mmCIF file of C-alpha atoms in Angstrom:
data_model
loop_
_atom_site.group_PDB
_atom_site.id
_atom_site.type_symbol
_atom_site.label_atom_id
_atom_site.label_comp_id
_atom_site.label_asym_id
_atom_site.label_seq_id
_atom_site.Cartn_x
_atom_site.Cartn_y
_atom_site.Cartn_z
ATOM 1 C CA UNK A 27 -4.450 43.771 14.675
ATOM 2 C CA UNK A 28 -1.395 42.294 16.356
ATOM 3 C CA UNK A 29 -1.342 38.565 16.979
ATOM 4 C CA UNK A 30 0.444 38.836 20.124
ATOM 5 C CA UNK A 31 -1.151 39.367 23.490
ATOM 6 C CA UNK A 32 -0.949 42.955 25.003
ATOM 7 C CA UNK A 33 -0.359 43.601 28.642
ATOM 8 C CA UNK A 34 1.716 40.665 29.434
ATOM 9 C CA UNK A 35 4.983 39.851 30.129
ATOM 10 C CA UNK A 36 6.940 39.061 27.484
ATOM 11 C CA UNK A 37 9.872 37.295 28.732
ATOM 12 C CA UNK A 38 7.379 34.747 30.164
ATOM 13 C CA UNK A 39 6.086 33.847 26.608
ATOM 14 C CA UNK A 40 9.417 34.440 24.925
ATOM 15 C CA UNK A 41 11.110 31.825 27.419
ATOM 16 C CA UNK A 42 8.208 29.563 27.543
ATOM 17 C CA UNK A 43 8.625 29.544 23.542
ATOM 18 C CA UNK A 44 12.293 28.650 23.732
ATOM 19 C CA UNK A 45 11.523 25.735 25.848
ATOM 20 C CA UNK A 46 9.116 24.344 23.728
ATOM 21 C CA UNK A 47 11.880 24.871 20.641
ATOM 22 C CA UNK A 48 14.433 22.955 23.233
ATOM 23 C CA UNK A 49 11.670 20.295 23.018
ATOM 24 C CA UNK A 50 11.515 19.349 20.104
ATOM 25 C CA UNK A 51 15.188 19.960 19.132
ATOM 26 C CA UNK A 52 15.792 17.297 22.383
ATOM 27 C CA UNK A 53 13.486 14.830 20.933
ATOM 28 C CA UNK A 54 15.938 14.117 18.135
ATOM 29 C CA UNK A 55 19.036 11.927 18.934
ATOM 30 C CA UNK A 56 21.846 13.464 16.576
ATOM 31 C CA UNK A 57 20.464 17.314 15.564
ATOM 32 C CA UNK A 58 22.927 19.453 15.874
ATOM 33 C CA UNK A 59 21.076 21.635 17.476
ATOM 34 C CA UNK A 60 19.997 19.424 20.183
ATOM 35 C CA UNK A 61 23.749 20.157 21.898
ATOM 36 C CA UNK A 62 22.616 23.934 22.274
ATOM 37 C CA UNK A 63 20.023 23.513 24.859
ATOM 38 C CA UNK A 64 20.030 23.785 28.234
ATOM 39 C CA UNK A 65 20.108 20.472 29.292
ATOM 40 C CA UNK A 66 23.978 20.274 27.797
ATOM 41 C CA UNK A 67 25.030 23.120 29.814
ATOM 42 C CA UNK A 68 23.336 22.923 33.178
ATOM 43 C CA UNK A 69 21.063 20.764 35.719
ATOM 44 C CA UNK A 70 18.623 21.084 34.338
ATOM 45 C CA UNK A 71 16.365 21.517 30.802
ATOM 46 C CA UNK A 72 13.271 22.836 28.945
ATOM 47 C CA UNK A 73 11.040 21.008 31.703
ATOM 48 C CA UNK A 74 12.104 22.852 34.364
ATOM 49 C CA UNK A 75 11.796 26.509 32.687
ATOM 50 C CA UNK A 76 8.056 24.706 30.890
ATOM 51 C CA UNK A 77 7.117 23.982 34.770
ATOM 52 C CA UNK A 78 8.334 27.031 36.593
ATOM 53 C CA UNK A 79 6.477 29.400 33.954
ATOM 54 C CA UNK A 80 3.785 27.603 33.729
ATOM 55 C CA UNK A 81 3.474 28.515 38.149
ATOM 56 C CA UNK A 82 4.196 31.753 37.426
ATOM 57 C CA UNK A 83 1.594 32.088 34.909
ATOM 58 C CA UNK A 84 -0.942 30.206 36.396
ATOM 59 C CA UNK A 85 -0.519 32.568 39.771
ATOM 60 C CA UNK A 86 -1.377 35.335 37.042
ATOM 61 C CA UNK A 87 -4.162 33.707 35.968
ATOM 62 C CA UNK A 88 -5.674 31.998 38.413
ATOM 63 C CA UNK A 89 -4.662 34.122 41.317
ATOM 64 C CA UNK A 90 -6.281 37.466 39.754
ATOM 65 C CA UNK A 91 -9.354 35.485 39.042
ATOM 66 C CA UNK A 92 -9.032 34.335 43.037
ATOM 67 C CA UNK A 93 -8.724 38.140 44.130
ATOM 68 C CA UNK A 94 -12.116 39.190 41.688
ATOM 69 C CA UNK A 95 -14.200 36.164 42.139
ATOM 70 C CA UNK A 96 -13.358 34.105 44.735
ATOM 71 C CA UNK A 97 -11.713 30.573 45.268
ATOM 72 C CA UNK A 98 -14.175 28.517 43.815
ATOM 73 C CA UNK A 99 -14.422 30.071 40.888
ATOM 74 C CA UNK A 100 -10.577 30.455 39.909
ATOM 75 C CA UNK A 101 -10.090 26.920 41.091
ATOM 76 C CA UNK A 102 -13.413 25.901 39.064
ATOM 77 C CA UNK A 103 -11.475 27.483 35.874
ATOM 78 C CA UNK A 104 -7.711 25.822 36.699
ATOM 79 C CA UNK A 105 -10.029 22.463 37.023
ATOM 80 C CA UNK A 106 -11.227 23.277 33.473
ATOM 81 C CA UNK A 107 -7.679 24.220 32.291
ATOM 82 C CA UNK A 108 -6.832 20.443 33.810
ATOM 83 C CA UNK A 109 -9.490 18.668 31.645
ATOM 84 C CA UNK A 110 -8.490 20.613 28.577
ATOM 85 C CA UNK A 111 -4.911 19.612 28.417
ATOM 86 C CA UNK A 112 -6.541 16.193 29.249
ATOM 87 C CA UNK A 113 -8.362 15.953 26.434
ATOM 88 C CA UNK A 114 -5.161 17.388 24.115
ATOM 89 C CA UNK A 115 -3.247 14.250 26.359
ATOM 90 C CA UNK A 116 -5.529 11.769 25.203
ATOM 91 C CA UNK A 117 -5.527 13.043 21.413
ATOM 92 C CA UNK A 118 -2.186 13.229 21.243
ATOM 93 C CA UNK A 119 -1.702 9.310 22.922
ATOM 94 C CA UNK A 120 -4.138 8.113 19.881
ATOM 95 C CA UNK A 121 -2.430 10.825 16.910
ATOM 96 C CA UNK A 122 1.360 10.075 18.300
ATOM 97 C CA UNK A 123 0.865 6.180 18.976
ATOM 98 C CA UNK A 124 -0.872 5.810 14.839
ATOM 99 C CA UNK A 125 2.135 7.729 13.704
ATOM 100 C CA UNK A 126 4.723 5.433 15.660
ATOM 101 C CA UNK A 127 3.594 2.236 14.783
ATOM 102 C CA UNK A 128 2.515 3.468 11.143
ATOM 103 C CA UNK A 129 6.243 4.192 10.593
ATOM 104 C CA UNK A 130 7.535 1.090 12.898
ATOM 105 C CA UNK A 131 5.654 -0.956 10.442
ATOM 106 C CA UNK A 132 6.464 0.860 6.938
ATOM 107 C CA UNK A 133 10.329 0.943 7.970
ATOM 108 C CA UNK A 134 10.563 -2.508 9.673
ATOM 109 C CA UNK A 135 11.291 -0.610 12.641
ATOM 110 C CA UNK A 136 10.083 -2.821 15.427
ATOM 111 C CA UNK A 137 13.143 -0.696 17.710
ATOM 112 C CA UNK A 138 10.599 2.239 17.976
ATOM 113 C CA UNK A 139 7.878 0.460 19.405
ATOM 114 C CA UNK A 140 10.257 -0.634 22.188
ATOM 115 C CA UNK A 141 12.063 2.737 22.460
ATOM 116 C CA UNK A 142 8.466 4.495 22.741
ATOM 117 C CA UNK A 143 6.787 2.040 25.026
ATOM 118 C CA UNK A 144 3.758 1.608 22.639
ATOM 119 C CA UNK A 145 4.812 -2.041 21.969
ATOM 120 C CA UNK A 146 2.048 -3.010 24.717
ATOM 121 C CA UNK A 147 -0.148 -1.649 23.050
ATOM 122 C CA UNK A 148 -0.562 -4.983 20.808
ATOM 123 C CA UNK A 149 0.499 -7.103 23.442
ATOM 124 C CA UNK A 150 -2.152 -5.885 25.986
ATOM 125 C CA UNK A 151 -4.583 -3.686 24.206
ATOM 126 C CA UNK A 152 -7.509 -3.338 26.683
ATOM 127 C CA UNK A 153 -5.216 -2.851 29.829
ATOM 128 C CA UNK A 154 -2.861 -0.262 27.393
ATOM 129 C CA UNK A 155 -6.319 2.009 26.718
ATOM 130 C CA UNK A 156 -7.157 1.653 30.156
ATOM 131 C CA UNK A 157 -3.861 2.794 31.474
ATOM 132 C CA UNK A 158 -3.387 5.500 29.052
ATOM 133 C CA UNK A 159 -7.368 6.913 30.221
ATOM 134 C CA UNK A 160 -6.153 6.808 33.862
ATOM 135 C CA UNK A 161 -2.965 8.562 32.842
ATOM 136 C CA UNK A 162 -0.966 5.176 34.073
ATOM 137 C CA UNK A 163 0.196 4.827 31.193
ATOM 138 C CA UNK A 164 2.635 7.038 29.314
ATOM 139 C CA UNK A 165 4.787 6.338 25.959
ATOM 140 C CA UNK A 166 8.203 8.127 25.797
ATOM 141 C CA UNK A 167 7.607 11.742 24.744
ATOM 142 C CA UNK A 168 3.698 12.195 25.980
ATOM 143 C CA UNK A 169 5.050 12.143 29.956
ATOM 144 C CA UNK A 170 4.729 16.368 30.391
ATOM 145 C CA UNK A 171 1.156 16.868 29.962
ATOM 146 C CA UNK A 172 -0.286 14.177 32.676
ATOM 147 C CA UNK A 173 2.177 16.061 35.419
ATOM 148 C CA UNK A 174 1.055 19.306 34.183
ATOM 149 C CA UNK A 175 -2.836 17.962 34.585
ATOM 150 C CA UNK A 176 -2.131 17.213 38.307
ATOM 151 C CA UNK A 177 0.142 20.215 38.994
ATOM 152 C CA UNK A 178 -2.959 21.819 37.895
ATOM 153 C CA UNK A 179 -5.409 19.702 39.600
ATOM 154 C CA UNK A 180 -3.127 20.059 43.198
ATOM 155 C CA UNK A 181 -2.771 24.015 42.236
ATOM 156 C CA UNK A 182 -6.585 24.327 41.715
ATOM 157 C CA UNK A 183 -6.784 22.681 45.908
ATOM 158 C CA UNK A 184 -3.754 25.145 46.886
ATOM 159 C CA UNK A 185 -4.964 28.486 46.051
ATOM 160 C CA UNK A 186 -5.942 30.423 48.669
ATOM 161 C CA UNK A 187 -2.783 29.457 50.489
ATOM 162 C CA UNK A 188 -1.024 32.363 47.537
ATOM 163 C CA UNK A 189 -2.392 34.894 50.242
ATOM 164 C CA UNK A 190 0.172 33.002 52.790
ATOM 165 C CA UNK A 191 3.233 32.597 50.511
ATOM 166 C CA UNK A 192 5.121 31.208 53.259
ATOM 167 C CA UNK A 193 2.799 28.293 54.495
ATOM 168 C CA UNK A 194 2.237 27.386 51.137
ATOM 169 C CA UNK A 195 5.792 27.237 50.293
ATOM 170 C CA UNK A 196 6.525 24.863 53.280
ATOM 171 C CA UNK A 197 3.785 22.872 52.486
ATOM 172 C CA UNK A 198 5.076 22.730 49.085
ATOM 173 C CA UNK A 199 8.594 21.470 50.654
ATOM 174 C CA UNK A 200 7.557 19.158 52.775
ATOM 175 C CA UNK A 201 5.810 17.611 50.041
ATOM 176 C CA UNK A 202 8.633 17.542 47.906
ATOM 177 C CA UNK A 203 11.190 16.187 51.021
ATOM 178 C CA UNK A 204 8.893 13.659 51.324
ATOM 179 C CA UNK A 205 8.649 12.175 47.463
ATOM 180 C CA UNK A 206 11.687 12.331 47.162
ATOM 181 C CA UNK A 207 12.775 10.237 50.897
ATOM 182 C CA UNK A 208 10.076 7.782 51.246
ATOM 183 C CA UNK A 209 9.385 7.906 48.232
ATOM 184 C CA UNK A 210 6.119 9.016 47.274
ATOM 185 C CA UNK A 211 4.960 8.558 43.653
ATOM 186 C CA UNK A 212 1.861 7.727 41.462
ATOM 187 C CA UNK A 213 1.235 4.413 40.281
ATOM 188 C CA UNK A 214 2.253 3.802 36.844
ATOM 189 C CA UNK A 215 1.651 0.692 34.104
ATOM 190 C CA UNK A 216 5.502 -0.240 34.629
ATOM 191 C CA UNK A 217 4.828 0.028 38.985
ATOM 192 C CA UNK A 218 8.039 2.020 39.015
ATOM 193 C CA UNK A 219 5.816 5.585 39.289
ATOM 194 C CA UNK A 220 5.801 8.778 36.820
ATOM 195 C CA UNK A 221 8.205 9.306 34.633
ATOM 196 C CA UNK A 222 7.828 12.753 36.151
ATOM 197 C CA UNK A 223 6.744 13.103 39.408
ATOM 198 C CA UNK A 224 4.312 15.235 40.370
ATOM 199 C CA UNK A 225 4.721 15.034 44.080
ATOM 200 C CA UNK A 226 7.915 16.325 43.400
ATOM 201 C CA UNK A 227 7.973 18.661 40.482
ATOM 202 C CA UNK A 228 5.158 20.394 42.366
ATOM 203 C CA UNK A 229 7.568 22.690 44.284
ATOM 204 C CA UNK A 230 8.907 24.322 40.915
ATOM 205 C CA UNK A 231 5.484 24.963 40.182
ATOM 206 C CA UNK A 232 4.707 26.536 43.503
ATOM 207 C CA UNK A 233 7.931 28.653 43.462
ATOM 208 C CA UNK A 234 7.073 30.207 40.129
ATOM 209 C CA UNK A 235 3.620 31.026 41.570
ATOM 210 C CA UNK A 236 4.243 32.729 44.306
ATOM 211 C CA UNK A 237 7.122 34.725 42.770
ATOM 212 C CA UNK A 238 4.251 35.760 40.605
ATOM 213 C CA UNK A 239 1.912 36.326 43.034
ATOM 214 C CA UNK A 240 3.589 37.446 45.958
ATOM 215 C CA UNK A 241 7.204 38.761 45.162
ATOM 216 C CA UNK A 242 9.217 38.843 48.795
ATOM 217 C CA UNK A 243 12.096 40.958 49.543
ATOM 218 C CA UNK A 244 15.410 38.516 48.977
ATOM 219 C CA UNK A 245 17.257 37.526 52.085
ATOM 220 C CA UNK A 246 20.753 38.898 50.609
ATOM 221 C CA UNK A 247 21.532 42.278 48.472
ATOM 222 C CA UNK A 248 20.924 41.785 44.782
ATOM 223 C CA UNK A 249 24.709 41.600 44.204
ATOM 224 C CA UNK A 250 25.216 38.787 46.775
ATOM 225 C CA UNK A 251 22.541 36.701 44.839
ATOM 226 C CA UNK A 252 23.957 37.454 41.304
ATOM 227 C CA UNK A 253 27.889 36.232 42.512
ATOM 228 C CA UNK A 254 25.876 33.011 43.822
ATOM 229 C CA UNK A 255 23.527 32.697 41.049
ATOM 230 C CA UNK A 256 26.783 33.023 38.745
ATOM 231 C CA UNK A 257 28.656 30.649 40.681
ATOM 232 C CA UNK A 258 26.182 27.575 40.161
ATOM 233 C CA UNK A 259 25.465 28.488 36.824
ATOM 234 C CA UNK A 260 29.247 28.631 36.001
ATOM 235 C CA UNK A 261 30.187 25.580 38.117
ATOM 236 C CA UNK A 262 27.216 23.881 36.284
ATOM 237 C CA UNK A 263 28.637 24.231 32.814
ATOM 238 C CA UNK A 264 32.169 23.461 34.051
ATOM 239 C CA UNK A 265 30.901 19.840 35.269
ATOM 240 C CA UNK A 266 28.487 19.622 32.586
ATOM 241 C CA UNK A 267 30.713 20.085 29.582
ATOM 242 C CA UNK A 268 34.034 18.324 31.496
ATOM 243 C CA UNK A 269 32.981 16.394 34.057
ATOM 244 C CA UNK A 270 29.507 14.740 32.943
ATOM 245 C CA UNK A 271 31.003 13.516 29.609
ATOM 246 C CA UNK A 272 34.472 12.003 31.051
ATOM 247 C CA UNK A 273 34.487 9.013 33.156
ATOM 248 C CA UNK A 274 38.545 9.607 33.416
ATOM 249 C CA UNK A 275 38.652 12.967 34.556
ATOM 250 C CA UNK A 276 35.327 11.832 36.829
ATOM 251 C CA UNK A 277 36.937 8.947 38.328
ATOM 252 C CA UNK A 278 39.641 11.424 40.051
ATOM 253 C CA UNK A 279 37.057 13.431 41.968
ATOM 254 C CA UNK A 280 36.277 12.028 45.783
ATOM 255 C CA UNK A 281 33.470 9.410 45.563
ATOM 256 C CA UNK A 282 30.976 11.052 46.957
ATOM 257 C CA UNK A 283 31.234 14.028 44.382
ATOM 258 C CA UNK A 284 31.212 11.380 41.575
ATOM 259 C CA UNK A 285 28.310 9.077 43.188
ATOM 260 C CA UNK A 286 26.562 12.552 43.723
ATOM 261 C CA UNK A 287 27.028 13.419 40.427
ATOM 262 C CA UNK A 288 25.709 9.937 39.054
ATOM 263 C CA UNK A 289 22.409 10.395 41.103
ATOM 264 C CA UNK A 290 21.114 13.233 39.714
ATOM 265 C CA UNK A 291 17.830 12.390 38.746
ATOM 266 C CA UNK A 292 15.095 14.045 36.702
ATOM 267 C CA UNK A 293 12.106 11.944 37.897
ATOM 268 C CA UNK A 294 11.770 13.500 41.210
ATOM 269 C CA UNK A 295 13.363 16.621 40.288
ATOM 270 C CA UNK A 296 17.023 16.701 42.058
ATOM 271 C CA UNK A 297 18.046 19.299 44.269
ATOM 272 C CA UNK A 298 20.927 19.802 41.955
ATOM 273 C CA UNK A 299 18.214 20.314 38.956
ATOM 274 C CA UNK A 300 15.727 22.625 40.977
ATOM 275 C CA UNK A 301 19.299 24.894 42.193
ATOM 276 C CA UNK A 302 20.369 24.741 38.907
ATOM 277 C CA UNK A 303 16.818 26.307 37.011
ATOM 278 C CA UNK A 304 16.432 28.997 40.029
ATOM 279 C CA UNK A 305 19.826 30.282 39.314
ATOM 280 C CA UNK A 306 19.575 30.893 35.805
ATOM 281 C CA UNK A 307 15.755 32.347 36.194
ATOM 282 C CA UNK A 308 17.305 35.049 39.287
ATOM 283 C CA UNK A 309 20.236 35.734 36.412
ATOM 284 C CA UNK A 310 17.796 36.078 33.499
ATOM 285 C CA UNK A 311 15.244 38.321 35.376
ATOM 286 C CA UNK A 312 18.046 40.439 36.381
ATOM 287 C CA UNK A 313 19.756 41.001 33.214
ATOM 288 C CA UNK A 314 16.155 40.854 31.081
ATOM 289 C CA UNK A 315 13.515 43.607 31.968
ATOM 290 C CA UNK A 316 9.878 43.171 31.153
ATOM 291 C CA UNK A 317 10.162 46.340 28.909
ATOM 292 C CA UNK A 318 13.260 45.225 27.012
ATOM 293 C CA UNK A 319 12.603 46.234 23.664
ATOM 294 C CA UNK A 320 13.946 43.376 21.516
ATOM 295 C CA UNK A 321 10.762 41.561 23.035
ATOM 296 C CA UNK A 322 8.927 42.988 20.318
ATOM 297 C CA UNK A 323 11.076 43.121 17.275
ATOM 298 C CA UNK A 324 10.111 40.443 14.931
ATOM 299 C CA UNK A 325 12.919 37.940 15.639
ATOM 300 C CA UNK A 326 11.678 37.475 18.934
ATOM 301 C CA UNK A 327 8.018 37.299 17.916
ATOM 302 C CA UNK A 328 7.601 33.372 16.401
ATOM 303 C CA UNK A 329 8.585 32.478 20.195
ATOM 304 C CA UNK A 330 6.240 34.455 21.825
ATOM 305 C CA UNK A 331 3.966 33.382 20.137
ATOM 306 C CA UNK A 332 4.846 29.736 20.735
ATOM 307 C CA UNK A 333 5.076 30.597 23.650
ATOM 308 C CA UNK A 334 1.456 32.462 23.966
ATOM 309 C CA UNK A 335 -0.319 29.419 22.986
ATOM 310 C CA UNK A 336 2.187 26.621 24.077
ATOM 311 C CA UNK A 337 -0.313 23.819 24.303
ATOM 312 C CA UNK A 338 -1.237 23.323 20.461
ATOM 313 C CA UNK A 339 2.817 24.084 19.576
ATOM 314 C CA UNK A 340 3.899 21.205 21.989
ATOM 315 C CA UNK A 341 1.285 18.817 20.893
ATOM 316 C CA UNK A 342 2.088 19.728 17.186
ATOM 317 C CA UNK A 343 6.286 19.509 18.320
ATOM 318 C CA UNK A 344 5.555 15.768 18.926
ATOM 319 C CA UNK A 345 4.521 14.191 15.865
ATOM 320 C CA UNK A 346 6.909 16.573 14.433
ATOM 321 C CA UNK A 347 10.287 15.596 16.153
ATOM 322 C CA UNK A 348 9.561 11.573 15.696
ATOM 323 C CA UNK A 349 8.756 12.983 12.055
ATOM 324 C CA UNK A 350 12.095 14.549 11.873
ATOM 325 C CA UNK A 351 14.405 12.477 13.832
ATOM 326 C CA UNK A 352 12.747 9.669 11.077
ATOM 327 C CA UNK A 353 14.599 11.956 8.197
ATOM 328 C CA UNK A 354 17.304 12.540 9.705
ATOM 329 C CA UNK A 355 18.025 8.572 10.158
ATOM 330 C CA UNK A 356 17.933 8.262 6.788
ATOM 331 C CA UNK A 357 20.044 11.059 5.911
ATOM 332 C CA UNK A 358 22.573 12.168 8.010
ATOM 333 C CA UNK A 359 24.062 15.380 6.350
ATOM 334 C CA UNK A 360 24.188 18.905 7.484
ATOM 335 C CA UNK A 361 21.576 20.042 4.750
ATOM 336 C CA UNK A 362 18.953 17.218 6.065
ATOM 337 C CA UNK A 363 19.185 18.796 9.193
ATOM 338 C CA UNK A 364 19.006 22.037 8.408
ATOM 339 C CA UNK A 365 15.844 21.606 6.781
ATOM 340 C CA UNK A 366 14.167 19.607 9.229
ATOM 341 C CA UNK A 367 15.099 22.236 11.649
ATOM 342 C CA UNK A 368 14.036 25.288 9.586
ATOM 343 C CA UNK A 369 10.511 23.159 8.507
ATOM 344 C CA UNK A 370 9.743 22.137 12.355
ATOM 345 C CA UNK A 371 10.335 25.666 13.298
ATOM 346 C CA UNK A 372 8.235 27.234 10.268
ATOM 347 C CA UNK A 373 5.453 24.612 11.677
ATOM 348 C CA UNK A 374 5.712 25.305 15.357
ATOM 349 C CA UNK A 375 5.324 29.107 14.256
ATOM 350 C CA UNK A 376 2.574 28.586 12.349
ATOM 351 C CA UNK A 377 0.613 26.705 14.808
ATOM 352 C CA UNK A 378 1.665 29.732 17.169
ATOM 353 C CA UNK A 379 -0.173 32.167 14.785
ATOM 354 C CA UNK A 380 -2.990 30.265 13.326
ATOM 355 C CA UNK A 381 -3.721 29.465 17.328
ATOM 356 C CA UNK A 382 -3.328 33.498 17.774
ATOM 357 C CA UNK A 383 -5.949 34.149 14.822
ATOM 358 C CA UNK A 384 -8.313 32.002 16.057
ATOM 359 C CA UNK A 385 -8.276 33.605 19.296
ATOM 360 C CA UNK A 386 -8.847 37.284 17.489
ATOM 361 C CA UNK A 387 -10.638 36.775 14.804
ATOM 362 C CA UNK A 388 -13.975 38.465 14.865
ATOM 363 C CA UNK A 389 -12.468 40.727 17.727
ATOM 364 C CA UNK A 390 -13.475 44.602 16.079
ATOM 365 C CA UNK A 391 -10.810 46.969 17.298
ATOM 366 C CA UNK A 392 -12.399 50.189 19.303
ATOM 367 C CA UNK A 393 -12.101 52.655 17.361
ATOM 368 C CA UNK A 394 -10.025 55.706 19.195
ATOM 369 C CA UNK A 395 -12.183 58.133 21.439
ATOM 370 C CA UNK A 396 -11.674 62.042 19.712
ATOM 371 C CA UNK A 397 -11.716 65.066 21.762
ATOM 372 C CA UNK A 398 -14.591 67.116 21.556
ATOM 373 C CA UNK A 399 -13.695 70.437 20.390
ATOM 374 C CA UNK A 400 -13.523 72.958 22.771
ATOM 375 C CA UNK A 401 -16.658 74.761 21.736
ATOM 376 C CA UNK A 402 -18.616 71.819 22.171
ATOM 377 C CA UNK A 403 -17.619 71.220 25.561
ATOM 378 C CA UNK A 404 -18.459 74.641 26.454
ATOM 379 C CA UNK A 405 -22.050 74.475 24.970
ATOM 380 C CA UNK A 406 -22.381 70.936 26.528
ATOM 381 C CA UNK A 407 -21.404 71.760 29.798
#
């Protein structure tokens, strides 16, 4: 029996699996393979693809159980969703905060307490615990799951508006406009808001979901919308790769281009960002169809996987990149990294699969239905 999923879409899971690999790559200043994600050659990085595929997902999910069973019950079951990934939050906080001030302690490392934001936790305890129940507070590297929880939460409210893509999507903008020019944000331990705002990030969501849910005609021919889509993915890389990293060549562009450049934020998700991670998803859904068969071939499969059961891999890509990024400051070469990358991405895999068994095991495969012989028939009929 297969561990992978049948009847879904691959490229979802596939995708959703590279982002989580971007993750933890990301989470480690100086791997090498940290300057081959996304987030060095566009606007935008493995949140936005984790965010938009988690909307388009969730409108599979949740929007089917909708059209069978009704709102309340879909929107009961995206509540439940909510509270599980709050419970894997609050895990993780206790697991990830031990293993960071275990190793700030055994290395004489007081830096990572600072750099992680955990260092209140023995200057304030009982306000720290508080704020991390309320989801107030959030160390560096456990700030996706607590916007996920609300996206979910706010999705859970939204649902019935999937029958009215376009109401929902204004909605969805206004809300957006509006965190991002007043600004709207929830209150965090610093008072500064969310690392990630959910106000804000909702509108990925919501776009993946109703492309899921309610796929629209597009406004210009295919062709027109793949020379666009290629132009902002293009003139991404260009300022990305020549621009970004040279305050010289930077300081010749016209100020606004440079100040506009400068303010592109991640917090409130940027126009910039949320052009940027439409573009490449229009490009990649044109050039990869759900029935491409490299999909299935075995390369692919550790990713899908990840990607199948993405909440134990990212929880288990955490401790795993602070564990690695840890190795790697102690020893620098090529071979140190290679093996840290090889052993995270033998572990993420594994999760993926053990996850997958767990989810099959004691399944018994029907067996096949046979034809009756045609004699049979005749004498039963």
């Amino acid at each position: 029996m297969s561990l992978i999923r049948a009847g879904r879409d691959l490229r979802v899971d596939f995708f959703r699996g590279v982002a989580l690999w971007w993750i933890f790559t990301d989470h480690m200043p100086g791997d090498i393979l940290g300057s081959l994600s996304l987030r060095n050659f566009a606007f935008c990085d493995a949140t936005e693809v984790f965010v938009l595929l988690a909307g388009y997902a969730g409108a599979i999910v949740y929007g089917r159980g909708m059209d069978r069973h009704g709102w309340l019950y879909a929107g009961a079951d995206a509540v439940k969703r909510a509270w599980t990934l709050y419970i894997a939050h609050i895990f993780l906080f206790v697991v990830f905060s031990a293993q960071v001030a275990y190793s700030a302690s055994m290395l004489d490392r007081s830096d990572y307490l600072d750099e992680i934001h955990i260092d209140v936790l023995g200057e304030d305890p009982y306000r720290a615990l508080l704020g991390a129940l309320t989801l107030q507070f959030q160390p560096g590297y456990l700030n996706i799951l607590p916007m996920y929880i609300v996206l979910l939460l706010l999705f859970a409210v939204a649902l019935p508006l999937l029958r009215w893509p376009a109401i929902l999507g204004a909605l969805s903008f206004t809300l957006y406009a509006a965190a991002r020019a007043i600004p709207l944000h929830l209150p965090s331990w610093s008072g500064a808001g969310w690392f990630f705002n959910p106000l804000a990030w909702q509108l990925l969501f919501v776009i993946g979901a109703i492309f899921s849910y309610a796929p629209f005609k597009p406004p210009l021919p295919p062709r027109a919308l793949d020379f666009i889509a290629a132009t902002i993915v293009v003139l991404g890389v260009f300022l990305q790769i020549f621009v970004s990293p040279s305050p010289q060549l930077a300081a010749h562009l016209p100020t606004f281009v440079s100040d506009t450049l400068l303010s592109v934020d991640k917090d409130s998700l940027h126009p910039f960002r949320l052009i940027s991670i439409l573009a490449l998803t229009w490009l990649t859904a044109r050039l990869v169809q759900p029935s491409a068969r490299w999909l299935g071939t075995s390369g692919a499969a550790p990713f899908v996987l990840m990607g199948q059961h993405s909440l134990p891999v990212f929880c288990a890509s955490i401790g795993l990149s602070f564990l690695g990024r840890m190795i790697m400051e102690q020893d620098e070469s090529l071979a140190a990294q290679i093996v840290v990358n090889a052993a995270g991405f033998a572990a993420m895999s594994a999760v993926g699969a053990v996850a997958a068994w767990y989810r099959i095991k004691g399944q018994v495969p029907r067996p096949a239905r046979t034809a009756l012989p045609s004699a049979s028939r005749a004498d039963t009929a």
